[in-house]
Structure formats: C-alpha cells, structure tokens
Amino acid sequence: MATRGHWGGRVGFILAAAGGAVGLGNIWKFPYEVGQNGGAAFIILYLICILMVGFPLMCAEIFIGKMSQKNPVGAFRFFKNEKLPLPIIGYVGVFVGILILSYYSVITGWTFHYFIRSLSGFSGSDSEIRNIFNELYASPWINILFHTVVMTIVVAIISRGVQKGIETVSKILMPLLGIILLILTIYSLTTTGADKALEFLFSPDFSKINSTTLLKVMGTSFFTLSLGMGAMITYGSYLSKDISIAKSSIQIALIDTFVALMAGVMIFPIVFSYGCEPTAGPSLIFQTLPLLFSKMPGGQLVSIAFFALVIFAAVTSAISLLEVVVSFAVDEYGLGRKKATVIFGLIIWAVGILSAISSLKIGEKTFLDIFDGLTTHYLMPIGGLLTMLVFGWIVDEKMKKEEFASHPMFYKMFTIVTKVITPVLLLFVVLNEALGIG
Ligand code: TRP
C-alpha cells in the first residue's frame, strides 16, 4: 500500500484546515443568521460557542486523527473499546460528508453562476435582479450543470493528493481570500451605512435571544468549524507528531471566526447604506447584495471580487468534505486514491442531483433543506457529542497529557471543559432537537 500522505508543514496544515473551515457557512450563512437574529447578541453567543464547544471539539478531532493516523472509521477503531462499537461514529461521519457535499456543491454552483453574471454586471430593474435567483433556483439544468462543474473541480483537486492537491490549492486560495476580504471590508466601511452596521453588529440586544436562537448559534458554529463529522479527524490524520494541536486549533478557530466577523462587517454597511433590511435570510447574498451592487459606484468590480471570494471559500471547504470520504475508501478498502475519488465523486454528484432539482420535494421540503436539516440539526451535534465523550472519557489520559499538558493550568481547565462542560452543552442541543423544542 502507498504510504499515507502528509502535510508539507505547519503552515500548510493550518491553511488547509482553515480553508476547510472557512466556507459558505462564514460568508453566506453566518451573516444572514446574524441579520435575522438580532445582530450583536447572536455574535456574542457565537463567540461563546466557539470557545466552549468549537475549540475543545476541534482539539479532540485533530487529536483523534493525529494519534491514529487514520480516516474517521479507522480512527475510532484505534481507540479500542470492547463494549462500544465506536467506529459507527466514523461511518456516520462519512455518510454525513456525502450528504453535505451533495448539496454544498449545488449552493457553490449558485456562486459560480453569480460570478459569471457579475462579469457582465447586474443591471435591470430591482425585480429583474431579484428574479435572477428565482429563475436560477427553478432551473434544474443550470443547477445540474454548475453542480457538475463544481464536483469536477473538487474531484480534480482531491485526486492529486493531500500535499499536491489540498495543500497547494489552500496555499493559493486562502491568502487571496484574505486580501479580497480585507479590500472589500475597507471599501464597505467607507459607505454611509457603516456606522449603523457596526452598531447593529456590535451593540447587543439580548431580548432577541431565545432557545431557538441558541440552537441556531450552536448549529452554525459547528458548521463553520467543520466539526462533528470527522473532517478535522481526517485533516489531523495527515499531521506529523511534532505539530501542536492546541496551538493549531486556536489558530484555525481564530481564522474562521475572524472571517465570519469580517464577512458581517463587509456585508452590512452596504445593506444599511441603501436602506435595506438586514433580515433578508438565505437570499441575502443572492438577492439583496446583487441589487445593491447594481446601484453602488464601482459595484461591478466589487461584485466580481465578492463572488470570487465566495467561490474560493466554498471550494476549499468542498474539498475537505470529499477528503473525508476518500480517505475512508482508501484506508478501509485499499482503493487507489484516484479511483476512490472518481467513484465517490460520482456517487456524491448523483445524490446532489436531488438537491439541484428544486421541484423535487418531500412534502413542503426540498432535498437541499432535508439534507441540510438532517446533518446540521441532528447528525453533526450527535457526532460531536459522541466524539467529545470518546475524547473525554475513553482516550487514555497519558496520551492526552503528553499532547496537551505543557501548560498545567490550561490542562486543568481543558480537562473540565472536555469531560463535562462541552458534552453537557452538546447534550442540551441534541435533546432539544430530538424533543423538537428548537
Ligand atoms: N465549514 C464549511 C463552511 O463553513 C463547510 C464544511 C466543510 C463542513 N467541511 C465540513 C461542515 C465538514 C461540516 C462538516 O462552509
């Protein structure tokens, strides 16, 4: 069997993992949820979730990967336990990866479509511009076409391997993403709505928070950090022994959080400048923003840069999802990487067709909604909870000490958080979802 791929170095790993984390969750989902759920209060809860749930779970996942040097299924098998069928957690993770990528690729396809539209500029009446999305959403063939393009790109990158594929692409796209984000944010802050936007984003009104919001925050922080299904286990499994997990996790979580916040700071000044409501929901970047791009000076250039940014973020995330599945097929069944990539790329492409055809529904819900709801509300929180329990209670203390105990104070707190606090918070989410309170 070929030797297992490894990251070229620390920077490569951080950029790849941050690339997996920073995605549509940060630039599309986070801003619209902030907008719908009262702004600053949502952001504060989000930061607390990242600290109390996201960071510990990120450490746990990377640890499980780094120690076992295996895909999620093999990784849980590595921490043997006669009584418990731990690898099931890994199997569910792989399944979740297939489901998420299948619809994630369709949404990424929308951003490709908008990028191409932005090259010739958004023009026409307000309703015409808003209608671009409605038309796109209702056109199965266009959706399938762009979904196919996205999957082809993702397969091409993943088939090249960990270092030559994922790492190289992340090292190019992530710095570009940072530069575009910075320029757009600075530009946005010069618009007239900047003051109002900053107030909206940073002065909290806690009356807007209820238990549903709390669950949303948890779900989104999970999703943006790519936790709960083995993506970070997989990326961690390509780490060599000398790279610190705690330090890397802090950096990845910081980059991810920073990009989400910057996306808010970039989007809302524009929204307020033109007297729009921040509460648009999922259509925020697909209907509200194009409309505003059509009105603002230099709007065409801004829109091209903006959709390029979203594409870069989405593609580096999509590859992290396919990598989970491919590493599983390679490790567990001894398939060659290229073969595994093509086979699973095709399977995911086929499943994605369900989401690409918005008229296919079960009851009122499209497949995209169903897959998204099932994964973000149920499977990932459950996966996260089980992963945390394995890490907190089953993994050998000595192993954990070696990795995390260089600062005794940190280790004490870390132990309490990972054994008790994070599992309790996750249990709260899982029970809430299960009992349908959320
Ligand atoms: N984190 C990415 C985003 O914010 C999406 C993503 C990539 C993901 N890999 C994942 C989500 C694994 C959950 C699990 O868009």
CSV table of N, CA and C in Angstrom, one decimal, residues 95-239:
chain,number,residue,atom,x,y,z
A,95,PHE,N,-20.9,9.2,6.0
A,95,PHE,CA,-22.3,9.4,5.4
A,95,PHE,C,-22.7,10.9,5.4
A,96,VAL,N,-22.4,11.6,6.5
A,96,VAL,CA,-22.7,13.0,6.6
A,96,VAL,C,-21.9,13.8,5.6
A,97,GLY,N,-20.6,13.4,5.4
A,97,GLY,CA,-19.8,14.0,4.4
A,97,GLY,C,-20.4,13.9,3.0
A,98,ILE,N,-20.9,12.8,2.7
A,98,ILE,CA,-21.6,12.6,1.4
A,98,ILE,C,-22.8,13.5,1.2
A,99,LEU,N,-23.6,13.5,2.3
A,99,LEU,CA,-24.9,14.3,2.2
A,99,LEU,C,-24.5,15.8,2.1
A,100,ILE,N,-23.6,16.2,3.0
A,100,ILE,CA,-23.3,17.7,3.0
A,100,ILE,C,-22.8,18.1,1.6
A,101,LEU,N,-21.7,17.4,1.2
A,101,LEU,CA,-21.1,17.8,-0.1
A,101,LEU,C,-22.1,17.8,-1.2
A,102,SER,N,-23.1,16.8,-1.2
A,102,SER,CA,-24.0,16.7,-2.3
A,102,SER,C,-24.8,18.1,-2.5
A,103,TYR,N,-25.2,18.7,-1.4
A,103,TYR,CA,-26.0,20.0,-1.5
A,103,TYR,C,-25.0,21.2,-1.5
A,104,TYR,N,-23.9,21.0,-0.8
A,104,TYR,CA,-23.0,22.1,-0.7
A,104,TYR,C,-22.5,22.5,-2.1
A,105,SER,N,-22.3,21.4,-2.9
A,105,SER,CA,-21.8,21.6,-4.3
A,105,SER,C,-22.9,22.4,-5.1
A,106,VAL,N,-24.2,22.1,-4.8
A,106,VAL,CA,-25.2,22.8,-5.6
A,106,VAL,C,-25.2,24.3,-5.2
A,107,ILE,N,-25.0,24.6,-3.9
A,107,ILE,CA,-25.0,26.0,-3.5
A,107,ILE,C,-23.7,26.7,-4.0
A,108,THR,N,-22.6,26.0,-4.0
A,108,THR,CA,-21.4,26.5,-4.6
A,108,THR,C,-21.6,26.8,-6.1
A,109,GLY,N,-22.4,26.0,-6.7
A,109,GLY,CA,-22.7,26.2,-8.1
A,109,GLY,C,-23.5,27.5,-8.3
A,110,TRP,N,-24.3,27.9,-7.4
A,110,TRP,CA,-25.0,29.2,-7.5
A,110,TRP,C,-24.0,30.3,-7.5
A,111,THR,N,-23.0,30.1,-6.6
A,111,THR,CA,-22.0,31.2,-6.5
A,111,THR,C,-21.2,31.3,-7.8
A,112,PHE,N,-20.9,30.2,-8.5
A,112,PHE,CA,-20.3,30.2,-9.8
A,112,PHE,C,-21.2,31.0,-10.8
A,113,HIS,N,-22.4,30.7,-10.8
A,113,HIS,CA,-23.4,31.3,-11.6
A,113,HIS,C,-23.4,32.8,-11.4
A,114,TYR,N,-23.4,33.2,-10.2
A,114,TYR,CA,-23.4,34.7,-9.9
A,114,TYR,C,-22.1,35.3,-10.3
A,115,PHE,N,-21.0,34.6,-10.1
A,115,PHE,CA,-19.7,35.1,-10.5
A,115,PHE,C,-19.7,35.4,-12.0
A,116,ILE,N,-20.2,34.5,-12.8
A,116,ILE,CA,-20.3,34.7,-14.2
A,116,ILE,C,-21.2,35.9,-14.6
A,117,ARG,N,-22.4,35.9,-13.9
A,117,ARG,CA,-23.3,37.1,-14.1
A,117,ARG,C,-22.6,38.4,-13.8
A,118,SER,N,-21.8,38.4,-12.7
A,118,SER,CA,-21.2,39.6,-12.3
A,118,SER,C,-20.2,40.2,-13.3
A,119,LEU,N,-19.7,39.3,-14.1
A,119,LEU,CA,-18.7,39.7,-15.1
A,119,LEU,C,-19.3,40.7,-16.1
A,120,SER,N,-20.6,40.5,-16.4
A,120,SER,CA,-21.2,41.5,-17.3
A,120,SER,C,-22.0,42.5,-16.5
A,121,GLY,N,-22.0,42.5,-15.2
A,121,GLY,CA,-22.6,43.5,-14.4
A,121,GLY,C,-24.1,43.1,-14.1
A,122,PHE,N,-24.6,43.5,-12.9
A,122,PHE,CA,-26.0,43.3,-12.6
A,122,PHE,C,-26.7,44.5,-13.1
A,123,SER,N,-27.7,44.4,-14.0
A,123,SER,CA,-28.4,45.6,-14.4
A,123,SER,C,-29.9,45.2,-14.6
A,124,GLY,N,-30.7,46.2,-14.7
A,124,GLY,CA,-32.1,45.9,-14.9
A,124,GLY,C,-32.9,46.5,-13.7
A,125,SER,N,-34.2,46.3,-13.7
A,125,SER,CA,-35.0,46.8,-12.6
A,125,SER,C,-34.7,46.0,-11.3
A,126,ASP,N,-35.1,46.5,-10.2
A,126,ASP,CA,-34.9,45.8,-8.9
A,126,ASP,C,-35.5,44.3,-9.0
A,127,SER,N,-36.7,44.3,-9.5
A,127,SER,CA,-37.3,42.9,-9.5
A,127,SER,C,-36.6,42.0,-10.5
A,128,GLU,N,-36.1,42.6,-11.6
A,128,GLU,CA,-35.3,41.7,-12.5
A,128,GLU,C,-34.1,41.1,-11.8
A,129,ILE,N,-33.4,41.9,-11.1
A,129,ILE,CA,-32.2,41.4,-10.4
A,129,ILE,C,-32.6,40.4,-9.3
A,130,ARG,N,-33.6,40.7,-8.6
A,130,ARG,CA,-34.0,39.7,-7.6
A,130,ARG,C,-34.4,38.4,-8.2
A,131,ASN,N,-35.0,38.5,-9.4
A,131,ASN,CA,-35.5,37.3,-10.1
A,131,ASN,C,-34.4,36.4,-10.6
A,132,ILE,N,-33.2,36.9,-10.7
A,132,ILE,CA,-32.1,36.1,-11.2
A,132,ILE,C,-32.1,34.8,-10.3
A,133,PHE,N,-32.2,35.1,-9.0
A,133,PHE,CA,-32.1,33.9,-8.1
A,133,PHE,C,-33.3,33.0,-8.3
A,134,ASN,N,-34.5,33.6,-8.4
A,134,ASN,CA,-35.7,32.7,-8.5
A,134,ASN,C,-35.6,31.9,-9.8
A,135,GLU,N,-35.1,32.5,-10.8
A,135,GLU,CA,-35.0,31.7,-12.1
A,135,GLU,C,-34.0,30.6,-12.0
A,136,LEU,N,-32.8,31.0,-11.4
A,136,LEU,CA,-31.8,30.0,-11.2
A,136,LEU,C,-32.3,28.8,-10.4
A,137,TYR,N,-32.9,29.2,-9.3
A,137,TYR,CA,-33.4,28.2,-8.3
A,137,TYR,C,-34.4,27.2,-9.0
A,138,ALA,N,-35.1,27.7,-10.0
A,138,ALA,CA,-36.2,26.9,-10.6
A,138,ALA,C,-35.7,26.2,-11.9
A,139,SER,N,-34.4,26.4,-12.2
A,139,SER,CA,-33.9,25.7,-13.4
A,139,SER,C,-33.0,24.5,-13.2
A,140,PRO,N,-33.6,23.3,-13.3
A,140,PRO,CA,-32.8,22.1,-12.9
A,140,PRO,C,-31.6,22.0,-13.7
A,141,TRP,N,-31.7,22.3,-15.0
A,141,TRP,CA,-30.5,22.0,-15.9
A,141,TRP,C,-29.3,22.9,-15.6
A,142,ILE,N,-29.6,24.2,-15.3
A,142,ILE,CA,-28.5,25.1,-14.9
A,142,ILE,C,-27.9,24.6,-13.6
A,143,ASN,N,-28.7,24.3,-12.7
A,143,ASN,CA,-28.2,23.8,-11.4
A,143,ASN,C,-27.4,22.6,-11.5
A,144,ILE,N,-27.8,21.6,-12.4
A,144,ILE,CA,-27.1,20.4,-12.6
A,144,ILE,C,-25.7,20.7,-13.3
A,145,LEU,N,-25.8,21.6,-14.2
A,145,LEU,CA,-24.6,22.0,-14.9
A,145,LEU,C,-23.5,22.5,-14.0
A,146,PHE,N,-23.9,23.5,-13.1
A,146,PHE,CA,-22.9,24.1,-12.2
A,146,PHE,C,-22.5,23.1,-11.1
A,147,HIS,N,-23.4,22.3,-10.7
A,147,HIS,CA,-23.1,21.3,-9.7
A,147,HIS,C,-22.0,20.4,-10.3
A,148,THR,N,-22.2,20.0,-11.6
A,148,THR,CA,-21.2,19.2,-12.2
A,148,THR,C,-19.9,19.8,-12.3
A,149,VAL,N,-19.9,21.1,-12.7
A,149,VAL,CA,-18.6,21.9,-12.8
A,149,VAL,C,-17.9,21.8,-11.4
A,150,VAL,N,-18.6,22.1,-10.4
A,150,VAL,CA,-18.0,22.2,-9.0
A,150,VAL,C,-17.5,20.8,-8.6
A,151,MET,N,-18.3,19.8,-8.8
A,151,MET,CA,-17.8,18.4,-8.5
A,151,MET,C,-16.6,18.0,-9.3
A,152,THR,N,-16.5,18.4,-10.5
A,152,THR,CA,-15.4,18.1,-11.3
A,152,THR,C,-14.1,18.8,-10.8
A,153,ILE,N,-14.2,20.0,-10.4
A,153,ILE,CA,-13.1,20.8,-9.8
A,153,ILE,C,-12.6,20.1,-8.5
A,154,VAL,N,-13.6,19.8,-7.7
A,154,VAL,CA,-13.3,19.2,-6.4
A,154,VAL,C,-12.6,17.8,-6.6
A,155,VAL,N,-13.1,17.0,-7.5
A,155,VAL,CA,-12.5,15.7,-7.8
A,155,VAL,C,-11.1,15.9,-8.3
A,156,ALA,N,-10.9,16.9,-9.2
A,156,ALA,CA,-9.6,17.1,-9.8
A,156,ALA,C,-8.6,17.4,-8.7
A,157,ILE,N,-9.0,18.3,-7.7
A,157,ILE,CA,-8.1,18.7,-6.7
A,157,ILE,C,-7.8,17.5,-5.7
A,158,ILE,N,-8.8,16.8,-5.3
A,158,ILE,CA,-8.6,15.7,-4.3
A,158,ILE,C,-7.8,14.5,-4.9
A,159,SER,N,-8.0,14.3,-6.2
A,159,SER,CA,-7.3,13.1,-6.8
A,159,SER,C,-5.8,13.4,-6.8
A,160,ARG,N,-5.4,14.7,-6.7
A,160,ARG,CA,-4.0,15.0,-6.7
A,160,ARG,C,-3.3,14.7,-5.4
A,161,GLY,N,-4.1,14.5,-4.3
A,161,GLY,CA,-3.5,14.1,-3.1
A,161,GLY,C,-3.5,15.2,-2.0
A,162,VAL,N,-3.0,14.9,-0.9
A,162,VAL,CA,-3.0,15.8,0.3
A,162,VAL,C,-2.1,17.0,0.1
A,163,GLN,N,-0.9,16.7,-0.3
A,163,GLN,CA,0.1,17.8,-0.4
A,163,GLN,C,-0.1,18.6,-1.7
A,164,LYS,N,-0.1,17.8,-2.8
A,164,LYS,CA,-0.1,18.4,-4.1
A,164,LYS,C,-1.5,19.0,-4.5
A,165,GLY,N,-2.5,18.4,-3.9
A,165,GLY,CA,-3.9,18.9,-4.2
A,165,GLY,C,-4.4,19.9,-3.1
A,166,ILE,N,-4.8,19.3,-2.0
A,166,ILE,CA,-5.4,20.2,-1.0
A,166,ILE,C,-4.5,21.3,-0.5
A,167,GLU,N,-3.2,20.9,-0.2
A,167,GLU,CA,-2.4,21.9,0.4
A,167,GLU,C,-2.0,23.0,-0.6
A,168,THR,N,-1.7,22.6,-1.8
A,168,THR,CA,-1.3,23.6,-2.8
A,168,THR,C,-2.4,24.6,-3.0
A,169,VAL,N,-3.6,24.0,-3.2
A,169,VAL,CA,-4.8,24.9,-3.5
A,169,VAL,C,-5.0,25.8,-2.4
A,170,SER,N,-5.0,25.3,-1.1
A,170,SER,CA,-5.3,26.2,0.0
A,170,SER,C,-4.2,27.3,0.2
A,171,LYS,N,-3.0,26.9,-0.2
A,171,LYS,CA,-1.9,27.9,0.0
A,171,LYS,C,-2.1,29.1,-1.0
A,172,ILE,N,-2.8,28.8,-2.1
A,172,ILE,CA,-3.0,29.9,-3.1
A,172,ILE,C,-4.3,30.6,-2.8
A,173,LEU,N,-5.4,29.8,-2.5
A,173,LEU,CA,-6.7,30.5,-2.4
A,173,LEU,C,-6.9,31.2,-1.1
A,174,MET,N,-6.3,30.7,0.0
A,174,MET,CA,-6.6,31.3,1.3
A,174,MET,C,-6.0,32.7,1.4
A,175,PRO,N,-4.7,32.9,1.0
A,175,PRO,CA,-4.2,34.3,1.0
A,175,PRO,C,-5.0,35.2,0.1
A,176,LEU,N,-5.4,34.7,-1.1
A,176,LEU,CA,-6.2,35.5,-2.0
A,176,LEU,C,-7.5,35.9,-1.3
A,177,LEU,N,-8.1,35.0,-0.6
A,177,LEU,CA,-9.4,35.2,0.1
A,177,LEU,C,-9.2,36.3,1.1
A,178,GLY,N,-8.1,36.2,1.9
A,178,GLY,CA,-7.8,37.2,2.9
A,178,GLY,C,-7.7,38.6,2.3
A,179,ILE,N,-6.9,38.7,1.2
A,179,ILE,CA,-6.7,40.0,0.5
A,179,ILE,C,-8.0,40.6,0.0
A,180,ILE,N,-8.8,39.8,-0.7
A,180,ILE,CA,-10.1,40.3,-1.2
A,180,ILE,C,-11.0,40.8,-0.1
A,181,LEU,N,-11.0,39.9,1.0
A,181,LEU,CA,-11.9,40.2,2.1
A,181,LEU,C,-11.5,41.6,2.7
A,182,LEU,N,-10.2,41.8,2.9
A,182,LEU,CA,-9.7,43.0,3.5
A,182,LEU,C,-10.1,44.2,2.7
A,183,ILE,N,-9.8,44.1,1.3
A,183,ILE,CA,-10.1,45.3,0.5
A,183,ILE,C,-11.6,45.6,0.5
A,184,LEU,N,-12.4,44.5,0.4
A,184,LEU,CA,-13.9,44.8,0.3
A,184,LEU,C,-14.4,45.3,1.6
A,185,THR,N,-13.8,44.9,2.7
A,185,THR,CA,-14.3,45.4,4.0
A,185,THR,C,-13.9,46.8,4.2
A,186,ILE,N,-12.7,47.2,3.8
A,186,ILE,CA,-12.3,48.6,3.9
A,186,ILE,C,-13.2,49.5,3.0
A,187,TYR,N,-13.5,49.0,1.8
A,187,TYR,CA,-14.3,49.7,0.9
A,187,TYR,C,-15.7,49.9,1.6
A,188,SER,N,-16.2,48.8,2.1
A,188,SER,CA,-17.6,48.8,2.6
A,188,SER,C,-17.7,49.8,3.8
A,189,LEU,N,-16.6,49.9,4.6
A,189,LEU,CA,-16.6,50.8,5.8
A,189,LEU,C,-16.6,52.2,5.4
A,190,THR,N,-16.3,52.5,4.1
A,190,THR,CA,-16.4,53.9,3.7
A,190,THR,C,-17.8,54.3,3.2
A,191,THR,N,-18.7,53.4,3.2
A,191,THR,CA,-20.0,53.7,2.7
A,191,THR,C,-20.8,54.3,3.9
A,192,THR,N,-21.9,54.9,3.5
A,192,THR,CA,-22.7,55.7,4.5
A,192,THR,C,-23.3,54.8,5.6
A,193,GLY,N,-23.6,53.6,5.3
A,193,GLY,CA,-24.2,52.7,6.3
A,193,GLY,C,-23.3,52.1,7.3
A,194,ALA,N,-22.0,52.5,7.3
A,194,ALA,CA,-21.0,51.8,8.1
A,194,ALA,C,-21.4,52.0,9.6
A,195,ASP,N,-21.7,53.2,10.1
A,195,ASP,CA,-22.0,53.4,11.5
A,195,ASP,C,-23.1,52.5,12.0
A,196,LYS,N,-24.2,52.5,11.2
A,196,LYS,CA,-25.4,51.8,11.6
A,196,LYS,C,-25.0,50.3,11.6
A,197,ALA,N,-24.2,49.8,10.6
A,197,ALA,CA,-23.9,48.4,10.6
A,197,ALA,C,-23.1,48.0,11.8
A,198,LEU,N,-22.1,48.8,12.1
A,198,LEU,CA,-21.2,48.5,13.3
A,198,LEU,C,-22.0,48.4,14.6
A,199,GLU,N,-23.0,49.3,14.7
A,199,GLU,CA,-23.8,49.3,15.9
A,199,GLU,C,-24.7,48.0,15.9
A,200,PHE,N,-25.2,47.7,14.7
A,200,PHE,CA,-26.0,46.5,14.6
A,200,PHE,C,-25.2,45.3,15.0
A,201,LEU,N,-23.9,45.3,14.5
A,201,LEU,CA,-23.1,44.1,14.7
A,201,LEU,C,-22.5,44.0,16.1
A,202,PHE,N,-22.3,45.1,16.8
A,202,PHE,CA,-21.5,45.1,18.0
A,202,PHE,C,-22.2,45.7,19.2
A,203,SER,N,-23.4,46.2,19.1
A,203,SER,CA,-24.0,46.5,20.4
A,203,SER,C,-25.3,45.6,20.7
A,204,PRO,N,-25.1,44.7,21.6
A,204,PRO,CA,-26.1,43.6,21.7
A,204,PRO,C,-27.4,44.0,22.3
A,205,ASP,N,-28.5,43.3,21.8
A,205,ASP,CA,-29.8,43.4,22.4
A,205,ASP,C,-30.2,42.0,22.7
A,206,PHE,N,-30.1,41.6,24.0
A,206,PHE,CA,-30.3,40.2,24.4
A,206,PHE,C,-31.7,39.8,24.4
A,207,SER,N,-32.6,40.8,24.3
A,207,SER,CA,-34.0,40.4,24.3
A,207,SER,C,-34.4,39.6,23.0
A,208,LYS,N,-33.4,39.7,22.0
A,208,LYS,CA,-33.7,39.0,20.8
A,208,LYS,C,-33.3,37.5,20.8
A,209,ILE,N,-32.7,37.1,22.0
A,209,ILE,CA,-32.3,35.7,22.0
A,209,ILE,C,-33.3,34.8,22.7
A,210,ASN,N,-33.6,33.7,22.1
A,210,ASN,CA,-34.4,32.7,22.8
A,210,ASN,C,-33.8,31.3,22.5
A,211,SER,N,-34.4,30.2,23.0
A,211,SER,CA,-33.8,28.9,22.9
A,211,SER,C,-33.6,28.5,21.4
A,212,THR,N,-34.4,29.0,20.5
A,212,THR,CA,-34.2,28.6,19.1
A,212,THR,C,-33.0,29.2,18.6
A,213,THR,N,-32.8,30.5,19.0
A,213,THR,CA,-31.5,31.2,18.5
A,213,THR,C,-30.3,30.5,19.0
A,214,LEU,N,-30.4,30.0,20.3
A,214,LEU,CA,-29.3,29.3,20.9
A,214,LEU,C,-28.9,28.1,20.1
A,215,LEU,N,-29.9,27.4,19.7
A,215,LEU,CA,-29.7,26.2,18.9
A,215,LEU,C,-29.1,26.5,17.5
A,216,LYS,N,-29.6,27.6,16.9
A,216,LYS,CA,-29.1,28.1,15.6
A,216,LYS,C,-27.6,28.4,15.8
A,217,VAL,N,-27.3,29.1,16.8
A,217,VAL,CA,-25.9,29.6,17.0
A,217,VAL,C,-25.0,28.3,17.1
A,218,MET,N,-25.4,27.4,17.9
A,218,MET,CA,-24.6,26.1,18.0
A,218,MET,C,-24.4,25.5,16.7
A,219,GLY,N,-25.5,25.3,16.0
A,219,GLY,CA,-25.5,24.7,14.7
A,219,GLY,C,-24.5,25.4,13.7
A,220,THR,N,-24.6,26.7,13.7
A,220,THR,CA,-23.8,27.5,12.8
A,220,THR,C,-22.3,27.4,13.2
A,221,SER,N,-22.0,27.4,14.5
A,221,SER,CA,-20.6,27.4,14.9
A,221,SER,C,-20.0,26.0,14.6
A,222,PHE,N,-20.9,25.0,14.7
A,222,PHE,CA,-20.5,23.7,14.3
A,222,PHE,C,-20.1,23.6,12.9
A,223,PHE,N,-21.1,24.1,12.1
A,223,PHE,CA,-20.9,24.0,10.6
A,223,PHE,C,-19.7,24.8,10.1
A,224,THR,N,-19.6,26.0,10.6
A,224,THR,CA,-18.5,26.8,10.1
A,224,THR,C,-17.1,26.2,10.5
A,225,LEU,N,-17.0,25.6,11.6
A,225,LEU,CA,-15.7,25.0,12.0
A,225,LEU,C,-15.5,23.6,11.4
A,226,SER,N,-16.5,23.1,10.7
A,226,SER,CA,-16.4,21.8,10.1
A,226,SER,C,-16.3,20.7,11.1
A,227,LEU,N,-17.1,20.8,12.2
A,227,LEU,CA,-17.0,19.8,13.3
A,227,LEU,C,-18.1,18.8,13.2
A,228,GLY,N,-17.9,17.7,14.0
A,228,GLY,CA,-18.9,16.7,14.2
A,228,GLY,C,-19.1,15.6,13.2
A,229,MET,N,-18.2,15.6,12.2
A,229,MET,CA,-18.4,14.5,11.2
A,229,MET,C,-17.0,14.0,10.7
A,230,GLY,N,-16.0,14.4,11.4
A,230,GLY,CA,-14.7,13.7,11.0
A,230,GLY,C,-13.8,14.4,10.1
A,231,ALA,N,-14.2,15.7,9.6
A,231,ALA,CA,-13.3,16.4,8.7
A,231,ALA,C,-12.0,16.7,9.4
A,232,MET,N,-12.1,17.2,10.6
A,232,MET,CA,-10.8,17.6,11.3
A,232,MET,C,-10.1,16.3,11.7
A,233,ILE,N,-10.8,15.2,11.9
A,233,ILE,CA,-10.0,14.0,12.2
A,233,ILE,C,-9.2,13.6,11.0
A,234,THR,N,-9.8,13.7,9.8
A,234,THR,CA,-9.2,13.4,8.6
A,234,THR,C,-7.9,14.3,8.4
A,235,TYR,N,-8.2,15.6,8.5
A,235,TYR,CA,-7.0,16.5,8.3
A,235,TYR,C,-6.0,16.3,9.3
A,236,GLY,N,-6.4,16.0,10.6
A,236,GLY,CA,-5.4,15.7,11.6
A,236,GLY,C,-4.6,14.5,11.4
A,237,SER,N,-5.2,13.6,10.6
A,237,SER,CA,-4.5,12.3,10.4
A,237,SER,C,-3.3,12.5,9.5
A,238,TYR,N,-3.2,13.6,8.8
A,238,TYR,CA,-2.1,13.8,7.9
A,238,TYR,C,-1.0,14.7,8.6
A,239,LEU,N,-1.1,14.8,10.0
A,239,LEU,CA,-0.2,15.6,10.7
A,239,LEU,C,1.0,14.8,11.2
